[in-house]
Tab-separated table of C-alpha atoms in Angstrom:
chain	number	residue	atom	x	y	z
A	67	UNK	CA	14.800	-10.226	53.669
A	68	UNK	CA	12.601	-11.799	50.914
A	69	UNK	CA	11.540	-9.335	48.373
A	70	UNK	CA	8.138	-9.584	46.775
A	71	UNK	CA	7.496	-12.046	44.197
A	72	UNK	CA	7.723	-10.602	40.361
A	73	UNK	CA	4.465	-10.961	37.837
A	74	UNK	CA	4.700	-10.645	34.102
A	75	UNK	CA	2.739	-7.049	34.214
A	76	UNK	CA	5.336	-5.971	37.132
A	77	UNK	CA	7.511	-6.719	34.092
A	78	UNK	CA	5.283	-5.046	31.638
A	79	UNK	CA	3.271	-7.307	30.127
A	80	UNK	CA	-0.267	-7.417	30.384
A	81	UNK	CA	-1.970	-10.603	29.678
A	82	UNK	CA	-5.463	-9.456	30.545
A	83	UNK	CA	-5.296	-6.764	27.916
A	84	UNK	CA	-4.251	-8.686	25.403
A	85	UNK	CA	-7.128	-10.391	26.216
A	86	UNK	CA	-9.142	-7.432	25.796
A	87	UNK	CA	-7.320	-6.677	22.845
A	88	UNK	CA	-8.979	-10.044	21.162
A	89	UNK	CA	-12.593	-9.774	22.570
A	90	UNK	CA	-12.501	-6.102	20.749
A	91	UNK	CA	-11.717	-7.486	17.246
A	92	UNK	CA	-13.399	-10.880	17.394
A	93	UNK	CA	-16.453	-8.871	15.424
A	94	UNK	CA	-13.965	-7.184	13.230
A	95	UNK	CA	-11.640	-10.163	11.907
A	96	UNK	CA	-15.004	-11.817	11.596
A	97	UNK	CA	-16.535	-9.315	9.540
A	98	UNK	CA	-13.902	-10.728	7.224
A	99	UNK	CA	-14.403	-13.932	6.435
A	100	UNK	CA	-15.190	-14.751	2.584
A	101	UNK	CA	-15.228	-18.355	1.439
A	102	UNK	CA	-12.657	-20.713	1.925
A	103	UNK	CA	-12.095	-18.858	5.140
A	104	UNK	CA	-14.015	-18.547	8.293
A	105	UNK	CA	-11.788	-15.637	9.506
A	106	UNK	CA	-12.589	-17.152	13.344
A	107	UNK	CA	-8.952	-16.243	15.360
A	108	UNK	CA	-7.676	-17.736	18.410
A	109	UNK	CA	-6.639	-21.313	17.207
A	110	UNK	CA	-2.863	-21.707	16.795
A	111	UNK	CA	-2.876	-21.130	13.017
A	112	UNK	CA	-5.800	-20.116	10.409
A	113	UNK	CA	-7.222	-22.228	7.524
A	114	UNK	CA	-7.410	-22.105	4.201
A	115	UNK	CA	-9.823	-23.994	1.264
A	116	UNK	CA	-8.400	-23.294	-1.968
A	117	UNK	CA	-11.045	-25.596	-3.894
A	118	UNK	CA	-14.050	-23.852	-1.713
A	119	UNK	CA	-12.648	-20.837	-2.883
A	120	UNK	CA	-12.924	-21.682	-6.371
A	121	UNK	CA	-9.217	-22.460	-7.714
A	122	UNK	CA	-8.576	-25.456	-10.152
A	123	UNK	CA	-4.858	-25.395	-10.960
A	124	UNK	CA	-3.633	-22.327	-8.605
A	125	UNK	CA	0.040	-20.802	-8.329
A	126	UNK	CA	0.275	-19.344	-4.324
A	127	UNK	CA	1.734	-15.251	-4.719
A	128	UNK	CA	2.740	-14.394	-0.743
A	129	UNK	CA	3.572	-10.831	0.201
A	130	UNK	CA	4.895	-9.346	3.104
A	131	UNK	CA	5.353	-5.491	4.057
A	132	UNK	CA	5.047	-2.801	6.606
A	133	UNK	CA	3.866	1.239	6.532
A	134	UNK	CA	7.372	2.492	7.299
A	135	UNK	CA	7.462	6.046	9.147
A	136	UNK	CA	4.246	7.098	8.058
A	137	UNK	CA	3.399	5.153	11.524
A	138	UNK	CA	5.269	8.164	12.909
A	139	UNK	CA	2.442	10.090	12.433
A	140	UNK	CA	-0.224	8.280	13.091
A	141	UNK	CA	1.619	8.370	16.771
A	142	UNK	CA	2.559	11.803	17.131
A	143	UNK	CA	-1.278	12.744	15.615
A	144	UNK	CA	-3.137	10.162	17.761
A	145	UNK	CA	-4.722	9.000	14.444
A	146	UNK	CA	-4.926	4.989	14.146
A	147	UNK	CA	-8.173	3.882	12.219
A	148	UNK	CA	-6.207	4.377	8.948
A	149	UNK	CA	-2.485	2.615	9.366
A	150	UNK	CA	-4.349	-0.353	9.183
A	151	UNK	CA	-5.600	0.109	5.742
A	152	UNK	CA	-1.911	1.047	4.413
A	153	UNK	CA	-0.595	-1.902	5.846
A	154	UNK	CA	-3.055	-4.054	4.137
A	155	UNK	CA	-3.023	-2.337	0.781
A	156	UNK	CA	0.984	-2.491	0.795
A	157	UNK	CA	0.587	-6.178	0.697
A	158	UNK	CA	-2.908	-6.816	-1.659
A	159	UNK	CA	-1.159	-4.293	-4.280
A	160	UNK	CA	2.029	-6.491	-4.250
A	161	UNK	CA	-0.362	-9.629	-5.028
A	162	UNK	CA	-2.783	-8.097	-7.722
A	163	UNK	CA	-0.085	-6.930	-10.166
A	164	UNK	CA	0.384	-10.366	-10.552
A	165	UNK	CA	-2.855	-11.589	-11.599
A	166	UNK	CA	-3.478	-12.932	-7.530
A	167	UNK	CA	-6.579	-12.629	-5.585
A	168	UNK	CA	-6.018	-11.744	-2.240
A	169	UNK	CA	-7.469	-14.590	0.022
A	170	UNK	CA	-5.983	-14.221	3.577
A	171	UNK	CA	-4.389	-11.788	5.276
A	172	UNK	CA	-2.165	-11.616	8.625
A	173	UNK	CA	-0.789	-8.999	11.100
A	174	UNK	CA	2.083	-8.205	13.389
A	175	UNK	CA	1.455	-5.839	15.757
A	176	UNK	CA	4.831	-4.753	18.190
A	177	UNK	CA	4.038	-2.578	21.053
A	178	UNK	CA	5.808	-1.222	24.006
A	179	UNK	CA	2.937	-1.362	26.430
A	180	UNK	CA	-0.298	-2.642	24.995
A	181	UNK	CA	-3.230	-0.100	24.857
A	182	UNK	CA	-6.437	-1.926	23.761
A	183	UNK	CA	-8.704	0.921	22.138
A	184	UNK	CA	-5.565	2.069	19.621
A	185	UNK	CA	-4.810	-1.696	18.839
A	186	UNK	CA	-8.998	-2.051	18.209
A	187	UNK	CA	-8.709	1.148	16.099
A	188	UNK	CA	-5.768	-0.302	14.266
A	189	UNK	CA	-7.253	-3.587	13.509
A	190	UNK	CA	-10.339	-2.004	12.414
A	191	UNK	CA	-8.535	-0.399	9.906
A	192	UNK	CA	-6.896	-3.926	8.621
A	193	UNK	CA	-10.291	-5.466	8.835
A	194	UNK	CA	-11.837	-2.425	6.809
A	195	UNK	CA	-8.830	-2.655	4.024
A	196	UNK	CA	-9.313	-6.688	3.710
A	197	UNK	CA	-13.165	-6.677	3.793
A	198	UNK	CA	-12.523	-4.213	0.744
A	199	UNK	CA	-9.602	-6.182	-1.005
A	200	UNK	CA	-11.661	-9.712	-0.255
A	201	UNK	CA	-9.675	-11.129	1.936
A	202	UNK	CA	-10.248	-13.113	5.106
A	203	UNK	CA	-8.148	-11.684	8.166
A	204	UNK	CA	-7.661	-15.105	9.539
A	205	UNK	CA	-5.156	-14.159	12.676
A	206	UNK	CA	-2.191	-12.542	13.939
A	207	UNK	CA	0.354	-11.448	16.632
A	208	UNK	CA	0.168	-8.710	19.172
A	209	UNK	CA	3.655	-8.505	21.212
A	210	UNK	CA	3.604	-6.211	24.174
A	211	UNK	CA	7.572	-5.588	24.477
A	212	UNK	CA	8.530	-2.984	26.997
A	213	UNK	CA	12.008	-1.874	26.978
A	214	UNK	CA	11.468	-2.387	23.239
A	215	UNK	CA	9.500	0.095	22.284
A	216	UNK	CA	8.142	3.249	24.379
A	217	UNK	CA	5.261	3.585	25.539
A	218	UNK	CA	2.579	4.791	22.705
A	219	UNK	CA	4.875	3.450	19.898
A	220	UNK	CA	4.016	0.262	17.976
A	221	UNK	CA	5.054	-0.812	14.795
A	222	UNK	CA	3.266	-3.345	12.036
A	223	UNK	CA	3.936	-5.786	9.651
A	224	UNK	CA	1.468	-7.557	7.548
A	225	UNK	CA	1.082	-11.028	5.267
A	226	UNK	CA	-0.968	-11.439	2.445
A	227	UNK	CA	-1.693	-14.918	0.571
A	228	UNK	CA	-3.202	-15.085	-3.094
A	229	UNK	CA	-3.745	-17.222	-5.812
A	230	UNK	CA	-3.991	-17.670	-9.147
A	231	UNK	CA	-4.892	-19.849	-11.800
A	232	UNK	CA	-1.930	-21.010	-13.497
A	233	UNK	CA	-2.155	-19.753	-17.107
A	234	UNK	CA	-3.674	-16.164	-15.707
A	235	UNK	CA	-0.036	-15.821	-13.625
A	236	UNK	CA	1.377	-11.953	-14.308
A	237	UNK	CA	3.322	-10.347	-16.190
A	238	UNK	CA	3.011	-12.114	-19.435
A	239	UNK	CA	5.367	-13.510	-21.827
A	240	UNK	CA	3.928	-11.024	-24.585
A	241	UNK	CA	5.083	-7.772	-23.186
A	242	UNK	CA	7.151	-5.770	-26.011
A	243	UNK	CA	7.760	-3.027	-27.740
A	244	UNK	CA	4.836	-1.061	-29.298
A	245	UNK	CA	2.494	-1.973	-25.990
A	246	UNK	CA	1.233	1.080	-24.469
A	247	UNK	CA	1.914	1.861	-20.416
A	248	UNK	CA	-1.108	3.375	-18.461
A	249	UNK	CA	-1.187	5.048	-14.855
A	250	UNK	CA	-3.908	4.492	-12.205
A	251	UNK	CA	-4.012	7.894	-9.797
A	252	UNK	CA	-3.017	7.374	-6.572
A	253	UNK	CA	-4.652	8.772	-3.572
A	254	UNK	CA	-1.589	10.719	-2.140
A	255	UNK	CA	1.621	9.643	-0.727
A	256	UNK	CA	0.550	5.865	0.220
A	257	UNK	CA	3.160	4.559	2.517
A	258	UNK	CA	6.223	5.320	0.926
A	259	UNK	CA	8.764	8.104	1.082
A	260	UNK	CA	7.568	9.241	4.573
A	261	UNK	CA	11.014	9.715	5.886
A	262	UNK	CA	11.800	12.726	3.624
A	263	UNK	CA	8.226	13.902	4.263
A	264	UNK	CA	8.721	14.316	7.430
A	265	UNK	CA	12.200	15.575	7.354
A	266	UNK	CA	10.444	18.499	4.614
A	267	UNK	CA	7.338	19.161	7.576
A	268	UNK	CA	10.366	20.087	9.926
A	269	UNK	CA	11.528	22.532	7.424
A	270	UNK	CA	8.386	23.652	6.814
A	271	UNK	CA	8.012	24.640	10.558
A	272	UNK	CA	4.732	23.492	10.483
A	273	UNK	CA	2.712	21.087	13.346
A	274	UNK	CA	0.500	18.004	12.163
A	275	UNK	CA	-2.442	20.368	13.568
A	276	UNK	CA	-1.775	23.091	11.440
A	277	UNK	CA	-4.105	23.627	8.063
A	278	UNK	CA	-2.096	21.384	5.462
A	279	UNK	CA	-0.547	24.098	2.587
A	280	UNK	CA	-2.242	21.819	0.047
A	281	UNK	CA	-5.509	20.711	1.497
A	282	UNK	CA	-6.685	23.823	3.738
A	283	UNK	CA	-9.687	21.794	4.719
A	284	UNK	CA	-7.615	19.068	6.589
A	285	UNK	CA	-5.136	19.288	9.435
A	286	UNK	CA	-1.445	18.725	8.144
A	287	UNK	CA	-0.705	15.465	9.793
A	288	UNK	CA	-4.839	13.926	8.612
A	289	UNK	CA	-3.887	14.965	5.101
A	290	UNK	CA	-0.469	13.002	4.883
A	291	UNK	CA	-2.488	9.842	6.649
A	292	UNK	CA	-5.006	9.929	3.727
A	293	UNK	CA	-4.330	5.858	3.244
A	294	UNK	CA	-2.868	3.815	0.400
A	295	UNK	CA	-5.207	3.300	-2.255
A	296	UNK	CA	-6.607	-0.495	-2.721
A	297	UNK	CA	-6.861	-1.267	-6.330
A	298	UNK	CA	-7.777	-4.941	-5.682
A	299	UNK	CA	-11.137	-4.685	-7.129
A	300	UNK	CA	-10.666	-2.612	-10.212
A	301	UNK	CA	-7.921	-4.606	-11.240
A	302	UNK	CA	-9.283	-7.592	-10.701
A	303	UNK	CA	-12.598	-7.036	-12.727
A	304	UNK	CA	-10.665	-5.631	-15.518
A	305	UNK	CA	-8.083	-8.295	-16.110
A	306	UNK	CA	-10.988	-10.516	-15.879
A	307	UNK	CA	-12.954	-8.707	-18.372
A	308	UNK	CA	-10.763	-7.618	-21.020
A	309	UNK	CA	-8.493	-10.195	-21.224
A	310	UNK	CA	-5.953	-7.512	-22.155
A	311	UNK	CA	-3.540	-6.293	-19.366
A	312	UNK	CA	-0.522	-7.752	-19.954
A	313	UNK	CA	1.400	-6.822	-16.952
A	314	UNK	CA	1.092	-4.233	-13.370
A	315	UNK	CA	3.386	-2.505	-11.538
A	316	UNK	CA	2.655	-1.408	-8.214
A	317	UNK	CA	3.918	2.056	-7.770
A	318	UNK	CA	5.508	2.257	-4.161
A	319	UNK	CA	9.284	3.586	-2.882
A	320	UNK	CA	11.865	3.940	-5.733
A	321	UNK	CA	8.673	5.403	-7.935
A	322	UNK	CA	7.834	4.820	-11.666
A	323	UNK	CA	11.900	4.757	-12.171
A	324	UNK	CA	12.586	1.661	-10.013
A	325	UNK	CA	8.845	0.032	-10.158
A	326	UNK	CA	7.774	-0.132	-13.894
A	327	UNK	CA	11.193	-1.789	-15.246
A	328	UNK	CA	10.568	-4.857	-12.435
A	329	UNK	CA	7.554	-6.143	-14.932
A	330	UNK	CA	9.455	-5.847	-18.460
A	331	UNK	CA	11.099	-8.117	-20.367
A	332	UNK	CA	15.429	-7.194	-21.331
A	333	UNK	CA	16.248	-5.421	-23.976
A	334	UNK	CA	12.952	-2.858	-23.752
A	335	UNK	CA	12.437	0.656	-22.047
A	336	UNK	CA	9.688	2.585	-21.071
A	337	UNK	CA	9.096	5.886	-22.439
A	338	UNK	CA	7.170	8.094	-20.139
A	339	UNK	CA	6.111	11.164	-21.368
A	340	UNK	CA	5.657	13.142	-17.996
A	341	UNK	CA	3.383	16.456	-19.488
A	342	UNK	CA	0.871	13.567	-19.390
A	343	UNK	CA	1.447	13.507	-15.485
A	344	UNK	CA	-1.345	14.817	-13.455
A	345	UNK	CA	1.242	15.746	-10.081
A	346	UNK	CA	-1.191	15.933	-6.817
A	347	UNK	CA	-0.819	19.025	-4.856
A	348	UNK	CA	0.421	17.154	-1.628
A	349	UNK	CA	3.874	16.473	-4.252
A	350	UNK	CA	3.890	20.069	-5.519
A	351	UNK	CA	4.339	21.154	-1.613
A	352	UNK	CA	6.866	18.486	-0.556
A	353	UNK	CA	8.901	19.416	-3.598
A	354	UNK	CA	8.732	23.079	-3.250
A	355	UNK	CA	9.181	22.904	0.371
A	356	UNK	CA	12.327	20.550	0.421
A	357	UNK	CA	13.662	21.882	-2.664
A	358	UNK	CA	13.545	18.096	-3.792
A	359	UNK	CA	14.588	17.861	-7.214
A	360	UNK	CA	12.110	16.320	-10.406
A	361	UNK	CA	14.060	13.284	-11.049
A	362	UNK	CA	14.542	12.824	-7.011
A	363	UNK	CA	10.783	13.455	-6.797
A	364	UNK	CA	10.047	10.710	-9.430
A	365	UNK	CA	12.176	8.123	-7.374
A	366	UNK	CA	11.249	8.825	-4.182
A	367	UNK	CA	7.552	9.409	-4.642
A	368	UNK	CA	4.651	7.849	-6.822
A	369	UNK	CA	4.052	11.325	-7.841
A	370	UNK	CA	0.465	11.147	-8.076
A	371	UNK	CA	0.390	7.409	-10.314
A	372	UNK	CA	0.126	4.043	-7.974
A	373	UNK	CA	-0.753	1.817	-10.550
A	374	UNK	CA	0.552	1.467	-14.193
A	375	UNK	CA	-0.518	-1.328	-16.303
A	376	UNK	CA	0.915	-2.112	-19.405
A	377	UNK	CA	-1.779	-2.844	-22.659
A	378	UNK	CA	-1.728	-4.090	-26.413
A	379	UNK	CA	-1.885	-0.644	-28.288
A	380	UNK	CA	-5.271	-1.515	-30.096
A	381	UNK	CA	-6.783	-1.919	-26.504
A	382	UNK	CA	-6.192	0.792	-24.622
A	383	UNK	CA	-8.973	2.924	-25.365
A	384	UNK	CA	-10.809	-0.484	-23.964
A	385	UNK	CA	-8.859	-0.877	-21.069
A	386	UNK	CA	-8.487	2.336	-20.495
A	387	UNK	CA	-12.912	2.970	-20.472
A	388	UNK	CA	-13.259	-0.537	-18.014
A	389	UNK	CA	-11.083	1.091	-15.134
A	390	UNK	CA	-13.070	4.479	-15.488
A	391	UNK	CA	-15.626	2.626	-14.958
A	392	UNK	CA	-14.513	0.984	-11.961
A	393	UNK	CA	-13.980	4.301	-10.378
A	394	UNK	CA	-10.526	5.068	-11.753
A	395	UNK	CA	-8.955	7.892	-12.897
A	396	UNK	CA	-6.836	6.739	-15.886
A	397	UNK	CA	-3.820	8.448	-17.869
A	398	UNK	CA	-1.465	7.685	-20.593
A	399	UNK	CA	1.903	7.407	-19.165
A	400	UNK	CA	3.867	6.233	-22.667
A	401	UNK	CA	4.570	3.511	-24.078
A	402	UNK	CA	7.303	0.297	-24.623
A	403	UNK	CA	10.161	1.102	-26.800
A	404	UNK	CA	13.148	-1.422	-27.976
A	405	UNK	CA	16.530	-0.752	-25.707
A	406	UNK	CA	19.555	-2.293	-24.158
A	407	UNK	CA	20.446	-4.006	-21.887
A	408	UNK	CA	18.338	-4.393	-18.579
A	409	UNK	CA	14.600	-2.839	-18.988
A	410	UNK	CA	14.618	0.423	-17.543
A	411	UNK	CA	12.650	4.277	-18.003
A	412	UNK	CA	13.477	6.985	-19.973
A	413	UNK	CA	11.435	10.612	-19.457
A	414	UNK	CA	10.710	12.798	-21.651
A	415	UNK	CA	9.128	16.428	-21.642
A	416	UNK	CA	8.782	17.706	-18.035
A	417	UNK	CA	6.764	18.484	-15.384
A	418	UNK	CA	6.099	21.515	-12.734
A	419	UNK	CA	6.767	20.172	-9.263
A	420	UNK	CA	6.187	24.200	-8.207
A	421	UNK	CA	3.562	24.558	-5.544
A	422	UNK	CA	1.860	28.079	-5.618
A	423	UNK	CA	0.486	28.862	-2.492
């Protein structure tokens, strides 16, 4: 007997809303587009124009990361306008810290059966986070892969492309002892360290509905999405103003310990003095909670700093006033001292990781 003939959505795969998928974000990813970039998708790969952007003698800085299992969450909660905006910060963050401009920006989006409102939501996100980084979102890749995935779950990876003019490249030669090292606040978590969060929400016995501990106003599982902050902007304007950051470190998963020694030179160490650390609530809770210990906290976690940028001594007052000015919240974190061997952190003083409920 002949059995019926096979399609690819009999096999799980539906073409027509991938289709759908793309007339929903055409507006978005063009909502995007910045010069030296149209941010039109559907051709086989997107365009660049360095020299309409601006650029002389540019160095190319590419990026590439993902959100991790924070994504977890946005699943279980139902929550997807946000992931987008951690995805795309992950990557700008990477690019800024060394003296790039963000310029295009791509997406992978994995899927085990392809629902085209959450994919809209999530790629409004994206095109929210580049708009604000200014970058064009000039294309992508949605793969609908049952057997893969289950349904509802997805997972993202994103791209990012800067440049930068080849004597303005980041960190600097200069960096060395007597410079002083200052933090940007973060906005919460970001995307990093979600695993153990979500192993400590378990213990907690708590449900992503429930009033979050540290933020009564917000539902436990909105809280812990609050997104990565983009400091694309602020960053930009003051390197470009000052003339007097010397080097960035973006502050993601191995903390200030593994992050800050990646942009100094041998032979130096930071000294952070952490009573000058201003410790977010959300990181009070986790570490209470999970009995998480202050130097595993400080490794696992930004702790409440995603940014530190390191500053002549005789400008940080300067540098310090142009980011507050740009809407950051600023702090001394220490300063460079001479050391051996491989640059690395030392802490001293302490601070309270209690949470008081």
């Amino acid at each position: 007997m002949a059995q019926d003939g096979l399609s690819y959505r009999d096999a799980g795969v539906d073409i027509d809303a991938g289709n759908r998928l793309v007339d929903l974000i055409k507006p978005l990813v063009k909502a995007t587009a910045r010069p030296g970039a149209d941010a039109d998708i559907g051709g086989f790969g997107g365009v660049f124009d360095l020299k309409a952007a601006g650029f002389a003698d540019p160095l190319l800085i590419a990026t590439t990361d993902g959100v991790g299992t924070k994504l977890k969450i946005a699943i279980d909660t139902g929550v997807h306008d946000t992931i987008g905006i951690d995805l795309v910060a992950m990557c700008v963050n990477d690019l800024v810290v060394q003296g790039a401009e963000p310029l295009l920006f791509l997406d992978y989006f994995a899927t085990g059966r392809l629902a085209p409102e959450v994919g809209a939501h999530i790629v409004a996100g994206i095109a929210r986070a580049c708009k604000e980084a200014g970058c064009a979102l000039i294309g992508g890749e949605t793969a609908e892969m049952p057997g893969m995935y289950k349904d509802g779950d997805y997972d993202l990876a994103g791209f990012s492309l800067g440049a930068v003019e080849r004597g303005d490249l980041l960190p600097r030669k200069d960096v060395a002892p007597g410079d002083v090292i200052l933090g940007l606040a973060s906005a919460g978590v970001h995307s990093n360290g979600y695993s153990l969060v979500r192993r400590i929400v378990e213990r907690s016995g708590l449900g992503w509905s429930d009033p979050a501990p540290f933020q009564p106003d917000h539902a436990l599982g909105a809280a812990l999405l609050t997104p990565t902050r983009l400091y694309v902007k602020s960053v930009l304007s003051v390197i470009r103003s000052t003339g007097s950051v010397k080097a960035l470190a973006h502050i993601t998963g191995g903390g200030i310990t593994e992050n800050l020694p990646r942009v100094l030179p041998k032979g130096t160490l930071a000294r952070i003095d952490l009573t000058n650390l201003m410790v977010p609530p959300v990181f009070r809770w986790l570490a209470t909670v999970g009995a998480v210990a202050p130097e595993e906290m400080l490794r696992a976690f930004n702790c409440g700093v995603g940014m530190a940028v390191v500053v002549p001594a005789e400008e940080e007052e300067a540098v310090a006033d142009a980011f507050a000015d740009q809407g950051e919240c600023v702090i001394r974190l220490g300063v460079i001292e001479p050391g051996e061997g491989a640059a690395h952190v030392a802490y001293e003083g302490a601070t309270d990781f209690r949470f008081a409920s």
